[in-house]
Short mmCIF file of C-alpha atoms in Angstrom, two decimals:
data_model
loop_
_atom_site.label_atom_id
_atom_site.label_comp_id
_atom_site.label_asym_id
_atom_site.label_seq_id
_atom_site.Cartn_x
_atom_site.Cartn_y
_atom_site.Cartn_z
CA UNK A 294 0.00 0.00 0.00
CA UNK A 295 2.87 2.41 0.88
CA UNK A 296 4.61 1.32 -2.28
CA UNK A 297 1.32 2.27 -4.42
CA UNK A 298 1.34 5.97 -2.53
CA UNK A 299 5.17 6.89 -2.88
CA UNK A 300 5.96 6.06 -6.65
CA UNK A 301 3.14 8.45 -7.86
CA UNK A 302 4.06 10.80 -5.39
CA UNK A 303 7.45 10.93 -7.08
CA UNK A 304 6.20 11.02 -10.45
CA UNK A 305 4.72 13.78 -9.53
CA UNK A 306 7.56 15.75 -7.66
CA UNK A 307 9.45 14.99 -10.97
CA UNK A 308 6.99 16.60 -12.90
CA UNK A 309 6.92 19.93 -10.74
CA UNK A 310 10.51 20.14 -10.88
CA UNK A 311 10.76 19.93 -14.92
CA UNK A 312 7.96 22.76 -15.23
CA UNK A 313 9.59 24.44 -12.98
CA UNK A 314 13.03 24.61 -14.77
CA UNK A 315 11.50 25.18 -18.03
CA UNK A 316 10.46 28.66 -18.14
CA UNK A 317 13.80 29.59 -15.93
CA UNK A 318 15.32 28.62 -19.09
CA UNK A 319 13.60 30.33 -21.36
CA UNK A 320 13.30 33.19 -19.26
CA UNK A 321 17.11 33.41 -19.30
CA UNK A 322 17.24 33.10 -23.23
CA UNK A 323 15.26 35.49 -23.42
CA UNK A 324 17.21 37.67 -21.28
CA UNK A 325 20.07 37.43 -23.01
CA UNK A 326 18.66 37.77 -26.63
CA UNK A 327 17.36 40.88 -25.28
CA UNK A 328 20.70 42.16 -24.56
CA UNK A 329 22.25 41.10 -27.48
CA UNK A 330 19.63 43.03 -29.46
CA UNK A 331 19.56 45.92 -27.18
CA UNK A 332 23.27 46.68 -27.20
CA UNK A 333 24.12 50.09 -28.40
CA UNK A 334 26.34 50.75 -31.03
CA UNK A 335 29.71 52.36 -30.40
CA UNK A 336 29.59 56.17 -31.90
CA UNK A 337 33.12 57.10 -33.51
CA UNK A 338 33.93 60.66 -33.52
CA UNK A 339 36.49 62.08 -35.11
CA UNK A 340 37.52 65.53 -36.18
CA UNK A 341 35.28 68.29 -37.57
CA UNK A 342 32.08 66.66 -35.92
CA UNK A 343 32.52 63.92 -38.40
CA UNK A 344 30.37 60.95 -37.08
CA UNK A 345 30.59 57.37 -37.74
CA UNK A 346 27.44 55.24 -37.09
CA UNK A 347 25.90 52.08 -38.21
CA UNK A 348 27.93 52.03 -41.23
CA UNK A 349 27.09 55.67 -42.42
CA UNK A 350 28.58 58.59 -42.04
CA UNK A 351 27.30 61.99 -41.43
CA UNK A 352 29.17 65.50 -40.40
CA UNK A 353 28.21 68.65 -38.74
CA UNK A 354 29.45 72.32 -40.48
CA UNK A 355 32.21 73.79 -39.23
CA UNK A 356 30.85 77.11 -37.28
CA UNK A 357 32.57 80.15 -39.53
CA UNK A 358 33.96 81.30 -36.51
CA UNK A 359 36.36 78.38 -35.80
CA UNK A 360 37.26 77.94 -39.66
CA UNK A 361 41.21 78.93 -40.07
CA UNK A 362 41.49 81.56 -42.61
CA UNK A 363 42.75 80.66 -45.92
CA UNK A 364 44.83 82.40 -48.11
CA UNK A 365 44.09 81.80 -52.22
CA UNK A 366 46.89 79.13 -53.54
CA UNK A 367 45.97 79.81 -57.31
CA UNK A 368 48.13 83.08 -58.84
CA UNK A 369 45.12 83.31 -61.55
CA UNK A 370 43.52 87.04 -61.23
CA UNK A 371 45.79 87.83 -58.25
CA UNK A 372 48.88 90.44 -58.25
CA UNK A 373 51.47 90.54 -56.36
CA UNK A 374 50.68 93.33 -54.26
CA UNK A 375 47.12 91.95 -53.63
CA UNK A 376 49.28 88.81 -52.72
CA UNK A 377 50.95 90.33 -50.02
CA UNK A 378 47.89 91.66 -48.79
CA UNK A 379 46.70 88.90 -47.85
CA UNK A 380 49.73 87.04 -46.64
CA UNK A 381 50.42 89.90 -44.39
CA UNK A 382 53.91 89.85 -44.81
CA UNK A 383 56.91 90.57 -47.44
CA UNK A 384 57.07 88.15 -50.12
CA UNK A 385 60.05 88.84 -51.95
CA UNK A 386 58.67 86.43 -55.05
CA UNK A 387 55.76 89.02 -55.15
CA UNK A 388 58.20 92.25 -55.04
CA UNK A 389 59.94 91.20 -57.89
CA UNK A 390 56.71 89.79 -60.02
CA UNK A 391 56.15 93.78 -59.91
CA UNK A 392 58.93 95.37 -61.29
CA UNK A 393 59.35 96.05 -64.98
CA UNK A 394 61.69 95.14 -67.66
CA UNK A 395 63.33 98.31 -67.16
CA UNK A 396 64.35 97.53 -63.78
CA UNK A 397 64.72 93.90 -63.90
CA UNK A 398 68.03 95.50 -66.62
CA UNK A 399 69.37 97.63 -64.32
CA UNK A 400 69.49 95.28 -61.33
CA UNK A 401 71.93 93.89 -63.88
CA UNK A 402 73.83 96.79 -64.76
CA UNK A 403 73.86 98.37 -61.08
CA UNK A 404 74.61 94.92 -59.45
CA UNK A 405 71.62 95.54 -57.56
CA UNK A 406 68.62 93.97 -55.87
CA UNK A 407 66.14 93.71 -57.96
CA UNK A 408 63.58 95.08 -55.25
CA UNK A 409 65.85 97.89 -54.25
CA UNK A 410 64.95 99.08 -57.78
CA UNK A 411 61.12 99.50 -56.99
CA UNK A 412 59.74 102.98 -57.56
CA UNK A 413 62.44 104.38 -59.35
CA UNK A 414 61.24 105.83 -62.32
CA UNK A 415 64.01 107.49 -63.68
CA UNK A 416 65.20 104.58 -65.13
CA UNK A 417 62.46 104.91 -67.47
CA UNK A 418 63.38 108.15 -69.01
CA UNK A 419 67.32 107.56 -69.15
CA UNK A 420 66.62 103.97 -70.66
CA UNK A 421 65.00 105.97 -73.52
CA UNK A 422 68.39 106.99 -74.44
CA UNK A 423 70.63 104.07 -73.51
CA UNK A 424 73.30 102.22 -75.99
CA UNK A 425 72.24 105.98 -78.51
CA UNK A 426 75.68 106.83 -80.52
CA UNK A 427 77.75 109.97 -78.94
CA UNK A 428 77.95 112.99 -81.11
CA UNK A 429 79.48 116.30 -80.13
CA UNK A 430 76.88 118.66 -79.98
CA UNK A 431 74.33 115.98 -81.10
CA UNK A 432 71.08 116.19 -79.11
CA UNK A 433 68.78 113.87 -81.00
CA UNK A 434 68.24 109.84 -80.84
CA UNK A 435 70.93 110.14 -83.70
CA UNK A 436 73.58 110.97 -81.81
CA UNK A 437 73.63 113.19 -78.24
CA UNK A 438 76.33 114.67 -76.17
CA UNK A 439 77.27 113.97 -72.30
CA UNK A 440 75.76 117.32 -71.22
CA UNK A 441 72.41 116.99 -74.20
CA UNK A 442 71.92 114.06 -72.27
CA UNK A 443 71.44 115.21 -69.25
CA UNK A 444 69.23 118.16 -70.12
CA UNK A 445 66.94 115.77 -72.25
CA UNK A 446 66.70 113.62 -69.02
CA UNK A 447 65.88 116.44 -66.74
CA UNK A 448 63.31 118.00 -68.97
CA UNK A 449 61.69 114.61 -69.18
CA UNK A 450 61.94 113.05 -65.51
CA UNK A 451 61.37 116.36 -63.81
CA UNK A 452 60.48 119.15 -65.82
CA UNK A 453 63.63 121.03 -65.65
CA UNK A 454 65.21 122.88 -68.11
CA UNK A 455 69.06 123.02 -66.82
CA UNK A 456 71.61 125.17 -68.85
CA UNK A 457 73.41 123.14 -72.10
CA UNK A 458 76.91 122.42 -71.44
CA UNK A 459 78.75 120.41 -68.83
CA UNK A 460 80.58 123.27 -67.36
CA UNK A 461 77.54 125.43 -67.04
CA UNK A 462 75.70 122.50 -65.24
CA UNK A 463 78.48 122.53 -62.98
CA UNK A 464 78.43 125.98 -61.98
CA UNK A 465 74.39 125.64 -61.77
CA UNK A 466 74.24 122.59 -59.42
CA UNK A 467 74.77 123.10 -55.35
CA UNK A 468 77.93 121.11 -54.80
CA UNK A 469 77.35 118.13 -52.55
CA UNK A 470 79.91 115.23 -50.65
CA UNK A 471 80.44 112.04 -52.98
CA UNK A 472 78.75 110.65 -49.71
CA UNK A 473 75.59 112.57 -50.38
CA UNK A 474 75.04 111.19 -54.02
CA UNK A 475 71.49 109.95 -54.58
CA UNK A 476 70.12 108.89 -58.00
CA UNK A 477 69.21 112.18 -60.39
CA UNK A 478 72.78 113.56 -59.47
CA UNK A 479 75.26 115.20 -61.59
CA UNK A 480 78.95 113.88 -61.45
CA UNK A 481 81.42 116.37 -63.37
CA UNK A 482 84.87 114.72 -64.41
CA UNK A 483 87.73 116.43 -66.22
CA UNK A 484 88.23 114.62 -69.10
CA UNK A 485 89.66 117.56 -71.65
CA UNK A 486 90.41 120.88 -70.01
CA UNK A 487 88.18 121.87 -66.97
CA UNK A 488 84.81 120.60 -66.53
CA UNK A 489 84.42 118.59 -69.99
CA UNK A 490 82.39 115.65 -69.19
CA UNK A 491 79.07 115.03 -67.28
CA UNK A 492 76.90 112.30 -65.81
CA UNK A 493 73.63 111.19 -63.75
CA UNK A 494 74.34 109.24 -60.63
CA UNK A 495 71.99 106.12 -60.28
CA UNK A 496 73.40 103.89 -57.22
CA UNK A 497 75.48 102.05 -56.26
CA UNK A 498 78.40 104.00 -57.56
CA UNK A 499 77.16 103.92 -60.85
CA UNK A 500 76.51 106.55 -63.30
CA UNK A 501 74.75 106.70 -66.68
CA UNK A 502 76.40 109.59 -69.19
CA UNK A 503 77.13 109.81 -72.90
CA UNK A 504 80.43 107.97 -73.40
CA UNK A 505 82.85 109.43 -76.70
CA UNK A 506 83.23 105.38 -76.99
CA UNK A 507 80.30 103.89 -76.16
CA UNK A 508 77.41 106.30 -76.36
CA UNK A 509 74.61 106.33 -73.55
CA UNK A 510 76.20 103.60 -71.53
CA UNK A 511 76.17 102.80 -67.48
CA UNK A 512 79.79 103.26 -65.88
CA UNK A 513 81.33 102.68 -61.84
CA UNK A 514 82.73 105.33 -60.83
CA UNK A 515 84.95 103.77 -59.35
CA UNK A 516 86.78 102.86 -62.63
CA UNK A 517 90.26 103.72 -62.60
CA UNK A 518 89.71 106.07 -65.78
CA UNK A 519 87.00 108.28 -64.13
CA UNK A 520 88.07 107.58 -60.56
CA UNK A 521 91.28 109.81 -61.78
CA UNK A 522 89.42 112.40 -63.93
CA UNK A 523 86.54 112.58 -61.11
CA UNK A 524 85.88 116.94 -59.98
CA UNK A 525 82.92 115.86 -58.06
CA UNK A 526 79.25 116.45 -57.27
CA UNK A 527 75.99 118.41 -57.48
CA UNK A 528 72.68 118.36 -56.87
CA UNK A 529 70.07 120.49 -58.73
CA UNK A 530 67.73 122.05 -55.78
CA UNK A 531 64.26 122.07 -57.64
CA UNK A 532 64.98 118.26 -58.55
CA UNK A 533 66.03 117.43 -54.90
CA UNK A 534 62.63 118.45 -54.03
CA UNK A 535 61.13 116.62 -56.14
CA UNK A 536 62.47 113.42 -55.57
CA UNK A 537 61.15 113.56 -51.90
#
């Protein structure tokens, strides 16, 4: 009789326990598919607000304010000076994009920087004349004299009418120290009797004049030729002011 009461009282225990574990189970299975499902995704960020995300991407403007300024890196429709504008500083590239043929040949002939050259625009009116044949008393593109020359120059650079011959120049000009010289100048040598030959200082020690050999030619004064025959200097006062 005891027999017939415990073995379906076990039967049944078993049965509670198994119904019991079940939905435990499946309960935890659950559980974890949940998370699995419900795990974020990991947001990458990187520079400029530029977002990473489920295998897109997306980014965020730039606020103005925080944008580094730029400065154009095409030449096209820009000139030099505008160029340095916007650089804010020197460029030497730039200086010398600006200067003209002119100048760019008389770097050359006064050993000179290039830029050092900028804004002096006497060059242009004594290149007019340069390499033209000497002639004595000549004051045409066909032949010109030292002192011809320098009258046409100073009529044309500044306006000036300045007496004809070298020795008359001379006597017109305020003397000044060879330390003084500054380009529009008059240097006076004696290469005859006297005052007999003139010239325009440009820099650097050199001089542009009328040569008996060479015509309108660039010289150093420092050459032992005129270095011997040099009288000195002057300075025409109306011109002075006007190079100012």
């Amino acid at each position: 009789m005891i027999k017939k009461i415990i073995i379906p009282l076990v039967a049944i225990v078993s049965l509670a326990s198994c119904s019991t574990l079940r939905p435990l189970d499946a309960n935890n299975n659950r559980t974890v598919a949940e998370k699995k499902e419900t795990k974020p995704t990991k947001e990458v960020k990187f520079l400029n607000d530029i977002n990473v995300s489920s295998g897109t991407v997306s980014t965020t403007a730039v606020p103005s304010h925080t944008k580094a300024k730029t400065v154009p890196t095409s030449n096209a429709g820009t000139s030099a000076k505008e160029r340095m504008k916007l650089t804010g500083a020197f460029d030497k590239t730039a200086a010398v994009e600006s200067v003209s043929d002119v100048q760019l040949k008389y770097s050359i002939l006064l050993d000179m920087e290039v830029e050092n050259l900028v804004g002096m625009n006497l060059l242009d009116h004594v290149d007019e004349w340069y390499g033209t044949r000497y002639r004595l008393g000549g004051t045409s593109k066909a032949g010109i004299d030292c002192s011809a020359f320098v009258q046409a120059v100073y009529l044309s650079a500044f306006g000036l009418m300045v007496p004809r011959t070298a020795r008359e120049q001379h006597a017109y000009a305020r003397k000044i120290s060879t330390t003084e010289l500054k380009e529009g100048d008059l240097v006076f040598f004696n290469t005859g009797r006297g005052v007999s030959h003139v010239g325009i200082y440009l820099r650097n020690n050199k001089f542009i004049h009328a040569s008996v050999s060479q015509g309108v030619v660039v010289s150093d004064m420092y050459e032992s030729y005129y270095l011997k025959r040099y009288l000195g200097a002057g300075r025409i006062e109306k011109q002075e002011a006007m190079l100012k």
